[in-house]
Short mmCIF file of C-alpha atoms and ligand atoms in Angstrom, two decimals:
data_model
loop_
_atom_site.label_atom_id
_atom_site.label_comp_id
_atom_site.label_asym_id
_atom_site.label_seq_id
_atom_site.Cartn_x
_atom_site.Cartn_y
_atom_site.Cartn_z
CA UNK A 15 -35.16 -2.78 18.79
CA UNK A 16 -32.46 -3.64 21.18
CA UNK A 17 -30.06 -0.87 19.25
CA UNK A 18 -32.90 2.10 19.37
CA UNK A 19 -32.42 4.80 21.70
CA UNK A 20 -34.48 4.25 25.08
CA UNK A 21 -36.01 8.41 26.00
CA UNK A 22 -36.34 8.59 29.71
CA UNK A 23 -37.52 12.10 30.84
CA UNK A 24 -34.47 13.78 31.15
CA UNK A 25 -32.38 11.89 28.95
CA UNK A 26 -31.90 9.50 26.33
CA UNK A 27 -30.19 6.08 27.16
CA UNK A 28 -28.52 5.20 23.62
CA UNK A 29 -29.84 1.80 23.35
CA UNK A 30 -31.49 -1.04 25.27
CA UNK A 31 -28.78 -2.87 26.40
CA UNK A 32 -27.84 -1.61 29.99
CA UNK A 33 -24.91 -3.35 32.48
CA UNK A 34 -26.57 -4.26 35.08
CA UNK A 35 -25.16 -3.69 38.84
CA UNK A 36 -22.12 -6.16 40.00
CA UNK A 37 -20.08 -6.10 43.41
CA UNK A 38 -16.65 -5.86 42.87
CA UNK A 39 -15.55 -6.32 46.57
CA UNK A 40 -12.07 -4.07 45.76
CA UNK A 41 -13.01 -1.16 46.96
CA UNK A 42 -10.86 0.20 50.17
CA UNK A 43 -12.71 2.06 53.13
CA UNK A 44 -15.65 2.44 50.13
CA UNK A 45 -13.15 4.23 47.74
CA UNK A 46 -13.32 3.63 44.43
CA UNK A 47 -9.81 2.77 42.89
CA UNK A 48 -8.28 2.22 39.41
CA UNK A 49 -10.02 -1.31 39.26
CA UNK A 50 -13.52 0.17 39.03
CA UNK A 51 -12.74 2.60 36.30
CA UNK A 52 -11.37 0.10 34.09
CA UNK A 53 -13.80 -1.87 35.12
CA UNK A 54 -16.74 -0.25 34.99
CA UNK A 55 -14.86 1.51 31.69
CA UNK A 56 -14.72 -1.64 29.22
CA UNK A 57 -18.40 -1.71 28.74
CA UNK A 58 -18.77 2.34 28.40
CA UNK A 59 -15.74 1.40 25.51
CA UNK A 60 -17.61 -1.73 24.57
CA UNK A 61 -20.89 0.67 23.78
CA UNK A 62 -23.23 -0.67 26.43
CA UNK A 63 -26.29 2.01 27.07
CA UNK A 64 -26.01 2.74 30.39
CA UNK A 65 -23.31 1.26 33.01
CA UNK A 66 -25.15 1.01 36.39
CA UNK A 67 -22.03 0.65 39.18
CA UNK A 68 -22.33 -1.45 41.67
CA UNK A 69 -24.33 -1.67 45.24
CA UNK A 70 -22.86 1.34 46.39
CA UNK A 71 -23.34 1.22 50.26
CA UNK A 72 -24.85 4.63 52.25
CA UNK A 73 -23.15 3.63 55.61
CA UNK A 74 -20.17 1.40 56.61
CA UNK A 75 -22.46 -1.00 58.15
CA UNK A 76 -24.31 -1.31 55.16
CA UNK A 77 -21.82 -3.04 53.08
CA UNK A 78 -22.27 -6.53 52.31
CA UNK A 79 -18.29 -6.95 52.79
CA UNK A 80 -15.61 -4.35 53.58
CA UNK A 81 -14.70 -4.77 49.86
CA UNK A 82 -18.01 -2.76 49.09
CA UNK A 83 -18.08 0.47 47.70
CA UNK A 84 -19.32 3.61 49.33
CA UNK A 85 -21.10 7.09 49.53
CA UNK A 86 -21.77 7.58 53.10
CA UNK A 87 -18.34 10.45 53.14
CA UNK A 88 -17.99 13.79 50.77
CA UNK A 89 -13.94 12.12 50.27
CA UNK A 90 -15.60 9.17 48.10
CA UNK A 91 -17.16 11.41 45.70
CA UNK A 92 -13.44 12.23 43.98
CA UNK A 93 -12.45 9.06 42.30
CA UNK A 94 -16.14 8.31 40.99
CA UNK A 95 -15.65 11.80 39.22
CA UNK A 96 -13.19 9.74 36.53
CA UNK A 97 -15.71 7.18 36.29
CA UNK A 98 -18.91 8.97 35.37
CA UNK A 99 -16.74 11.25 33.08
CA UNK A 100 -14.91 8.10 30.84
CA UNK A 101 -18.56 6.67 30.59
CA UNK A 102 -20.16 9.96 29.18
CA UNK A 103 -16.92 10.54 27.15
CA UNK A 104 -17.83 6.75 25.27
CA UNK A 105 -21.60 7.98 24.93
CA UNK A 106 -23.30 6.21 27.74
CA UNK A 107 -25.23 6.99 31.11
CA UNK A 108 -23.31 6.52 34.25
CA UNK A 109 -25.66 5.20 36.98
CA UNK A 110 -25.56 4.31 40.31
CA UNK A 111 -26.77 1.52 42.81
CA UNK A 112 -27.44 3.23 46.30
CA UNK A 113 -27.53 0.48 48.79
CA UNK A 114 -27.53 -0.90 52.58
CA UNK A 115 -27.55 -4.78 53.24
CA UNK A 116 -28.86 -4.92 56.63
CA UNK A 117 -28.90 -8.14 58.09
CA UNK A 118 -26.93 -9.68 55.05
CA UNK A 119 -23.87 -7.20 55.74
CA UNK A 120 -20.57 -7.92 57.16
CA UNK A 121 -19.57 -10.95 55.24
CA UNK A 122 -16.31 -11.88 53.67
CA UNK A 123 -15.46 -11.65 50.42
CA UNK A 124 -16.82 -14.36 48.06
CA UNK A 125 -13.89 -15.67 47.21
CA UNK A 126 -12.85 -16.43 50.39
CA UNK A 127 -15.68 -17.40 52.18
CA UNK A 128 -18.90 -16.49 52.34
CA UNK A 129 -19.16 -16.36 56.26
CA UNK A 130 -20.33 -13.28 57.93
CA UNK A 131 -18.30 -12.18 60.30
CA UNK A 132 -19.25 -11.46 64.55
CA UNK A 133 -19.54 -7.97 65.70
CA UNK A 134 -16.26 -8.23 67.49
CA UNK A 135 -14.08 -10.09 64.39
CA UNK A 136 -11.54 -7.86 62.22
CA UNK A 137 -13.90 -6.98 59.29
CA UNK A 138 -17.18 -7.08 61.21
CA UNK A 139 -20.10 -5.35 62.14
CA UNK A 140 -22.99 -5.51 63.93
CA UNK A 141 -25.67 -5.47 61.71
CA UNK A 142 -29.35 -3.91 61.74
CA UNK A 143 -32.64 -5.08 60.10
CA UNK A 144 -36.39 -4.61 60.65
CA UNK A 145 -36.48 -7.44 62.96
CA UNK A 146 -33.60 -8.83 64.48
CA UNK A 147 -33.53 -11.84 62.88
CA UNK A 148 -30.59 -13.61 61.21
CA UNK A 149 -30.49 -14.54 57.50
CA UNK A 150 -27.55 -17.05 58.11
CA UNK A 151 -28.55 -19.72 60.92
CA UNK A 152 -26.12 -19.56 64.07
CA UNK A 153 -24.82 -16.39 62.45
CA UNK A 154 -24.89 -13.19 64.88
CA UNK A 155 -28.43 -11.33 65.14
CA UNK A 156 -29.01 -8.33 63.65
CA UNK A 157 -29.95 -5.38 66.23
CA UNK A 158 -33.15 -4.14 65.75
CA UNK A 159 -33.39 -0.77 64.24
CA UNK A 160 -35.10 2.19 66.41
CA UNK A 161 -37.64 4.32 64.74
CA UNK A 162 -34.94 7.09 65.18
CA UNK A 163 -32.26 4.90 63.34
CA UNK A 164 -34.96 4.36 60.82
CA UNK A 165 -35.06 8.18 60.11
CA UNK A 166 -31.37 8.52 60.32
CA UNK A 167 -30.98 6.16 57.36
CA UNK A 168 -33.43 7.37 55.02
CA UNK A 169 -31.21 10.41 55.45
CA UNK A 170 -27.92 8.45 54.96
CA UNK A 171 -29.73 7.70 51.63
CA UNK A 172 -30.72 11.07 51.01
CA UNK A 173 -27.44 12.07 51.27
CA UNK A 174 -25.64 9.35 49.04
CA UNK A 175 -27.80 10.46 46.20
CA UNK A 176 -26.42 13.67 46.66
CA UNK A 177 -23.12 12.64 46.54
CA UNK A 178 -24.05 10.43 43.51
CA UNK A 179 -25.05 13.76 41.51
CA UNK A 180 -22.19 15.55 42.64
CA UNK A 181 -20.38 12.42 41.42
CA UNK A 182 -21.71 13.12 38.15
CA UNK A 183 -24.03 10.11 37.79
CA UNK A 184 -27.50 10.51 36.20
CA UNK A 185 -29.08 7.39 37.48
CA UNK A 186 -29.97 6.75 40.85
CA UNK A 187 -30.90 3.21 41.70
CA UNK A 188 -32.14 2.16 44.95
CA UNK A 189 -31.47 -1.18 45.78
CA UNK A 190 -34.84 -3.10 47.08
CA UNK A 191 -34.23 -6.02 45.93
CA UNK A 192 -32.35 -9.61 47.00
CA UNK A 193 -33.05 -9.33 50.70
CA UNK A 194 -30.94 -6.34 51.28
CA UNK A 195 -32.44 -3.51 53.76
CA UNK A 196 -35.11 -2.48 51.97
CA UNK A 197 -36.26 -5.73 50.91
CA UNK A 198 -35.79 -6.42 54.48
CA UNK A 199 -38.48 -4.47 55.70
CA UNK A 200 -41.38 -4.71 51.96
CA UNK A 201 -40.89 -9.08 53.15
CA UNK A 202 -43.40 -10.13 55.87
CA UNK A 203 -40.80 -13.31 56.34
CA UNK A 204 -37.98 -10.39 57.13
CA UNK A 205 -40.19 -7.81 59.06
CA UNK A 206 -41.88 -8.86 62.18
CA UNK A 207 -42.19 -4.78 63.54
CA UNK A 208 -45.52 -3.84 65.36
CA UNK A 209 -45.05 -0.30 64.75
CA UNK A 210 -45.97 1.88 62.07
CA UNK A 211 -43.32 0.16 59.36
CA UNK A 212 -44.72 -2.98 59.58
CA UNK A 213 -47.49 -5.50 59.53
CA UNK A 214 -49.49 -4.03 56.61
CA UNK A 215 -48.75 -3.73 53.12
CA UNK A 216 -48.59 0.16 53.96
CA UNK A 217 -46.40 -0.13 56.83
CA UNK A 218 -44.16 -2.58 55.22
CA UNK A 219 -43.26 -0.07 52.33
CA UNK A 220 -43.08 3.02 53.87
CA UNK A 221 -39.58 2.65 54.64
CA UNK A 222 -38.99 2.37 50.47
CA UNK A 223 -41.51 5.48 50.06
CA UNK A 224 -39.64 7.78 52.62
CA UNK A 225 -36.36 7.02 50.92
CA UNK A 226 -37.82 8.03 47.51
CA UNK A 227 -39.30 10.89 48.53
CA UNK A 228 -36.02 12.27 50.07
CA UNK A 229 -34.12 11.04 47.10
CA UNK A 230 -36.02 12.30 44.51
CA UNK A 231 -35.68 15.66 46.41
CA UNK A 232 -32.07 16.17 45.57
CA UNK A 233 -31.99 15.02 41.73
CA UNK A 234 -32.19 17.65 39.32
CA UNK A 235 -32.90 17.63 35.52
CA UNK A 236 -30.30 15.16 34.22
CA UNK A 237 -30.80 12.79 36.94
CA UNK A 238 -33.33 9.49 36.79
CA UNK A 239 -34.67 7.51 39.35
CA UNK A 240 -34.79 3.68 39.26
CA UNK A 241 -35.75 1.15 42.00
CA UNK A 242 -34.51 -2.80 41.72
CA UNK A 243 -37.27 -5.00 43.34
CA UNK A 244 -36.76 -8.46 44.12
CA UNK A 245 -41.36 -9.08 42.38
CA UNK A 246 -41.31 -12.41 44.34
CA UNK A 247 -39.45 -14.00 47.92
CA UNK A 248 -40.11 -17.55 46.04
CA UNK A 249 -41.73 -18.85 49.18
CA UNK A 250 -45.09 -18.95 51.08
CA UNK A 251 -46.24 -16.21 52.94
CA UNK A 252 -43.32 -14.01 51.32
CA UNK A 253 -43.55 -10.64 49.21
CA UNK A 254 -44.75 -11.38 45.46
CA UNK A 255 -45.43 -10.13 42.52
CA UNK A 256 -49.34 -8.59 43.47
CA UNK A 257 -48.14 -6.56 46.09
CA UNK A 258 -45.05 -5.73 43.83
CA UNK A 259 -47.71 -4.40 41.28
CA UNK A 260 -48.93 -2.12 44.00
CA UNK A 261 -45.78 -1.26 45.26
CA UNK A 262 -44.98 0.07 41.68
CA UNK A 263 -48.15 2.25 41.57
CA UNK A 264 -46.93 4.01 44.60
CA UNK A 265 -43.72 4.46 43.33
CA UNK A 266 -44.80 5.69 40.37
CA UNK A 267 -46.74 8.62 41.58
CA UNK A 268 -43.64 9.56 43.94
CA UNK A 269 -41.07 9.97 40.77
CA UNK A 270 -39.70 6.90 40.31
CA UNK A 271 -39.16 6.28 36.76
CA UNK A 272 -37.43 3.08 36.06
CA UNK A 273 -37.96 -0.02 37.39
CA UNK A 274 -35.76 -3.12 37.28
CA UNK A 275 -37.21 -5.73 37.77
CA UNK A 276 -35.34 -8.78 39.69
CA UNK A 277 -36.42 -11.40 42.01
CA UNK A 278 -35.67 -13.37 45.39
CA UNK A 279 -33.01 -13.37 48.07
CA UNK A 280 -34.93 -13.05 51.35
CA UNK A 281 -34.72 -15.94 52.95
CA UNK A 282 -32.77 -19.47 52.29
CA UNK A 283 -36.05 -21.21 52.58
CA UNK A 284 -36.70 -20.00 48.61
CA UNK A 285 -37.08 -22.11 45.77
CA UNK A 286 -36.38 -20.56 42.75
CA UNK A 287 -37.11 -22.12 39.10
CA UNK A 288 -34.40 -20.54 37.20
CA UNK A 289 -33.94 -20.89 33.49
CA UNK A 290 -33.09 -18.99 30.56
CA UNK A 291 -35.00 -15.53 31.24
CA UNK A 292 -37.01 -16.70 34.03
CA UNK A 293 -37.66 -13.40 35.53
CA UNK A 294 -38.94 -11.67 32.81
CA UNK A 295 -42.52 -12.44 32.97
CA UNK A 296 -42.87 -10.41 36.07
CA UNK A 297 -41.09 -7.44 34.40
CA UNK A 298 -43.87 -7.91 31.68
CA UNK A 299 -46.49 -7.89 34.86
CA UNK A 300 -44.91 -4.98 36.01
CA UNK A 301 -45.02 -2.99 33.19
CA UNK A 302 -48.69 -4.16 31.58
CA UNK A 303 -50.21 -3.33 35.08
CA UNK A 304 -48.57 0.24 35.12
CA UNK A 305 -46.58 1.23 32.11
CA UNK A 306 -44.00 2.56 33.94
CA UNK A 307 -40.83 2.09 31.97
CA UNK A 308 -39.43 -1.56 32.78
CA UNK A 309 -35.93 -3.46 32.69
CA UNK A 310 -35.94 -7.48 32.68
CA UNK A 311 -32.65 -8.96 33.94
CA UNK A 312 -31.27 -13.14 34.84
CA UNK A 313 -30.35 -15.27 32.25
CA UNK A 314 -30.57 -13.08 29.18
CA UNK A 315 -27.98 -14.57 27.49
CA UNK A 316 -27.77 -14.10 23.57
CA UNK A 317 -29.19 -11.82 20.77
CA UNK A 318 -32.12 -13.17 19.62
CA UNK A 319 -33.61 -13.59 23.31
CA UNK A 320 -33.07 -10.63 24.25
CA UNK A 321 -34.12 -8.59 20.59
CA UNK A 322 -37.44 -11.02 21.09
CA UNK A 323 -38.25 -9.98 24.82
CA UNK A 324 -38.37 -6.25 23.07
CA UNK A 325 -40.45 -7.28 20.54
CA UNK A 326 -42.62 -9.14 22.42
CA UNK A 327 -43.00 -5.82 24.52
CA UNK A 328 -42.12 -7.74 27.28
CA UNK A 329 -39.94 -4.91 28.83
CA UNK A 330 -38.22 -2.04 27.66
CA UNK A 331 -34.65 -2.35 28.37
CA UNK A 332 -32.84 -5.19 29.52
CA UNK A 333 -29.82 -5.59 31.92
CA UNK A 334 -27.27 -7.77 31.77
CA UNK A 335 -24.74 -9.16 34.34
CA UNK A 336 -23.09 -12.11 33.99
CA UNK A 337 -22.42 -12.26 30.55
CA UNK A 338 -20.42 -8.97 30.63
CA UNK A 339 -17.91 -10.37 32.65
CA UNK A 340 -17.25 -12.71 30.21
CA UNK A 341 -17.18 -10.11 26.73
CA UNK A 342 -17.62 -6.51 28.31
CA UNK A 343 -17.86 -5.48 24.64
CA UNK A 344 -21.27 -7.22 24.63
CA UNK A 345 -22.65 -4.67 23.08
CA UNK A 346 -20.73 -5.05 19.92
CA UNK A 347 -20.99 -8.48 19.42
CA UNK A 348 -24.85 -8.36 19.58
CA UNK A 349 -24.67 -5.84 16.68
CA UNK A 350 -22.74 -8.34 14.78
CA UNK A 351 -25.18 -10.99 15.50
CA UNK A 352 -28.19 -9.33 14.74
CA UNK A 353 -26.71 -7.60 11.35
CA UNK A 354 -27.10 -3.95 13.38
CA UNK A 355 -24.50 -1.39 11.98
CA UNK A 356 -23.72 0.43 14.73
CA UNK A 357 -20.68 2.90 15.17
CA UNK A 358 -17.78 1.13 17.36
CA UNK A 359 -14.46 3.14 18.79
CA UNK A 360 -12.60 4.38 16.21
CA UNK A 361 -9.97 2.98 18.06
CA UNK A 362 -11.60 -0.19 17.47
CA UNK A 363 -12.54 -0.24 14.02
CA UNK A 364 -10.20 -2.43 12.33
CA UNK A 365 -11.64 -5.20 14.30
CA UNK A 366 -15.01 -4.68 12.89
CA UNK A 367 -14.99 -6.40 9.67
CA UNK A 368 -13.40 -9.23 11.04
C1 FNR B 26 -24.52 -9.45 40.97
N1 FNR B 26 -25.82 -8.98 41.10
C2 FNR B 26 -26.05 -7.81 41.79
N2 FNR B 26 -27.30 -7.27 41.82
C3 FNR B 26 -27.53 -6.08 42.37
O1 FNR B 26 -28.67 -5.61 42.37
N3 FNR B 26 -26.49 -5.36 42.94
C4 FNR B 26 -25.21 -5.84 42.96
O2 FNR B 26 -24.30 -5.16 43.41
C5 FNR B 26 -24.99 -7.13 42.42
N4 FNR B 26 -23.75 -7.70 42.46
C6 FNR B 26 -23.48 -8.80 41.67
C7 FNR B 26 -22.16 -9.25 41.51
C8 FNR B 26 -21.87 -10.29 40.64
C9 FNR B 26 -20.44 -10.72 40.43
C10 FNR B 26 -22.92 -10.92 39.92
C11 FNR B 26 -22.63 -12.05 38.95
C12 FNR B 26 -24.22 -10.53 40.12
C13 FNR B 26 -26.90 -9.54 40.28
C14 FNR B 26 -26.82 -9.00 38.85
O3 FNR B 26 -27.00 -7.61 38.82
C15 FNR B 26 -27.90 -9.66 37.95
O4 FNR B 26 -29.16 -9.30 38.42
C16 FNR B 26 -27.77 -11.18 37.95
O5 FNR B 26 -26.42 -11.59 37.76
C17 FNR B 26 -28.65 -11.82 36.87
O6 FNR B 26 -28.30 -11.37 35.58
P1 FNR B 26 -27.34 -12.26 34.60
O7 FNR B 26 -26.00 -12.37 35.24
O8 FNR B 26 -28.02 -13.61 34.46
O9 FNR B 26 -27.32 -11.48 33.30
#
């Protein structure tokens, strides 16, 4: 099952194995540069279905570091051009994750520290959220954002998905999960508002719902749109996978077609029980309570797991992250495993009896 072709409305991904978004932290002022197209390029080569780019931030502030890609200018929609054209050249579906980190923006690189830098510090910004509460203790306090400011970036949105298509990518992924903006304001433990967007479950998503109604209102017919939840906060009194079920439903009826289904990153007080596929069973949730069409991603690590979550019908698709870095050609290697005969490169082909 894992090598049959996954329909979506307007396309058809060519199998089940998809690459699931990773920050790169090279890009320059948001640009994409010859790093991401090789990058992103090995697993388009390496036959993966679709190739999702990373958190792709709608505004400066947004960015989780300055290394963070961008859409929030009409200049950054040239370089992605090569991208989403090398990926459709291999046979796969470019796709895009559209994203603003609120209070978890302005932070350093990883692999230099993971410190977020003050307002006033080279490489900083002052950051917004629902509340202006800090993720990081004695980190700097995110500024509160206006209902105005609110508008202003479900526009910025609006208008990165825009760019995306111009771009030439046919998924749009909104990025709602791992604490980040939107997950920011869905989390009662992140939003403390009084006003309409939050307190109630309603409240608390509208934010999501105005975004994806202004999105969906600029993709055409080759275009998808996906939404990455985070079903659980892992901690009392935090977002989980009930309201995530009803979340979906809404989503659902607004054009959202895909979801991908991840989990946790709201606040440090978490406590996650990770293990081999452990976030799976809230895809299956997702996707029993619904049927909207559902990816299951963390820890999916080898053939037979994965082939077996399809089987199961445990989720549709599934995306994979960490264990593309380490063989981007994936793809390939799971076709040897499971006995699949599947067409590689041609460029490639002399490796394939091997
Ligand atoms: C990630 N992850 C991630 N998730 C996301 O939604 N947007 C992103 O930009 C990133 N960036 C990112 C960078 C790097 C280097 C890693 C390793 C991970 C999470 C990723 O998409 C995936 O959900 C997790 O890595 C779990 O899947 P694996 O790695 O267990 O297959």
């Amino acid at each position: 099952m894992l090598f049959e072709p996954l329909p979506l409305k307007n396309f058809v991904i060519p199998n089940r194995i998809v690459v699931s978004p990773m920050c790169q932290y090279t890009a320059e002022h948001g640009y994409a540069n010859s790093w991401h197209l090789a990058h992103l390029g090995q697993f388009a080569i390496g036959r993966a279905g679709a190739v999702i780019q990373e958190a792709t931030a709608v505004r400066p502030e947004g960015r989780i570091s300055y290394g963070d890609m961008g859409l929030w200018e009409d200049g950054q929609i040239e370089p992605l051009r090569e991208i989403t054209a090398f990926i459709k050249s291999q046979g796969s579906i470019p796709g895009i994750q559209l994203a603003h980190a609120g209070r978890k923006a302005s932070t350093d690189k990883p692999w230099i520290g993971k410190n977020q830098f003050k307002p006033n510090e080279e490489h900083g910004w002052q950051t917004v959220a629902p509340s202006p509460i800090p993720y990081y203790p004695n980190e700097h306090a995110p500024k509160e954002l206006t209902i105005a400011e609110i508008k202003d970036l479900v526009q910025a949105f609006q208008d990165a998905a825009r760019r995306a298509v111009l771009a030439g990518f046919q998924i749009i992924e909104l990025h709602a999960a791992h604490g980040y903006l939107i997950h920011q304001f869905l989390s009662p433990l992140c939003n403390f508002r009084t006003d309409e967007y939050g307190g109630s479950f309603d409240n608390r998503i509208r934010f999501l719902e105005e975004i994806v109604r202004s999105v969906k209102a600029v993709l055409g017919d080759s275009h998808s749109l996906w939404v990455r939840i985070s079903a659980t906060d892992w901690a009392a009194g935090g977002w989980d996978e009930n309201q995530s079920i009803e979340l979906v439903k809404r989503l659902q009826s607004l054009g959202v077609e895909v979801m991908d289904i991840s989990s946790g990153g709201a606040v440090r007080e978490q406590r996650i029980n990770v293990g081999p596929g452990y976030q799976v069973p809230f895809a299956t949730a997702i996707k029993k309570s619904t049927g909207i069409v559902t990816g299951a991603v963390g820890l999916i690590t080898n053939a037979g797991q994965a082939q077996e979550i399809l089987e199961q019908g445990a989720a549709d698709f599934v995306l994979i992250g960490r264990s593309f870095l380490r063989n981007p050609h994936l793809v390939l290697q799971w076709a040897k495993d499971l006995d699949v005969p599947i067409a590689w490169p041609v460029q490639y082909e002399r490796a394939k009896a091997q």
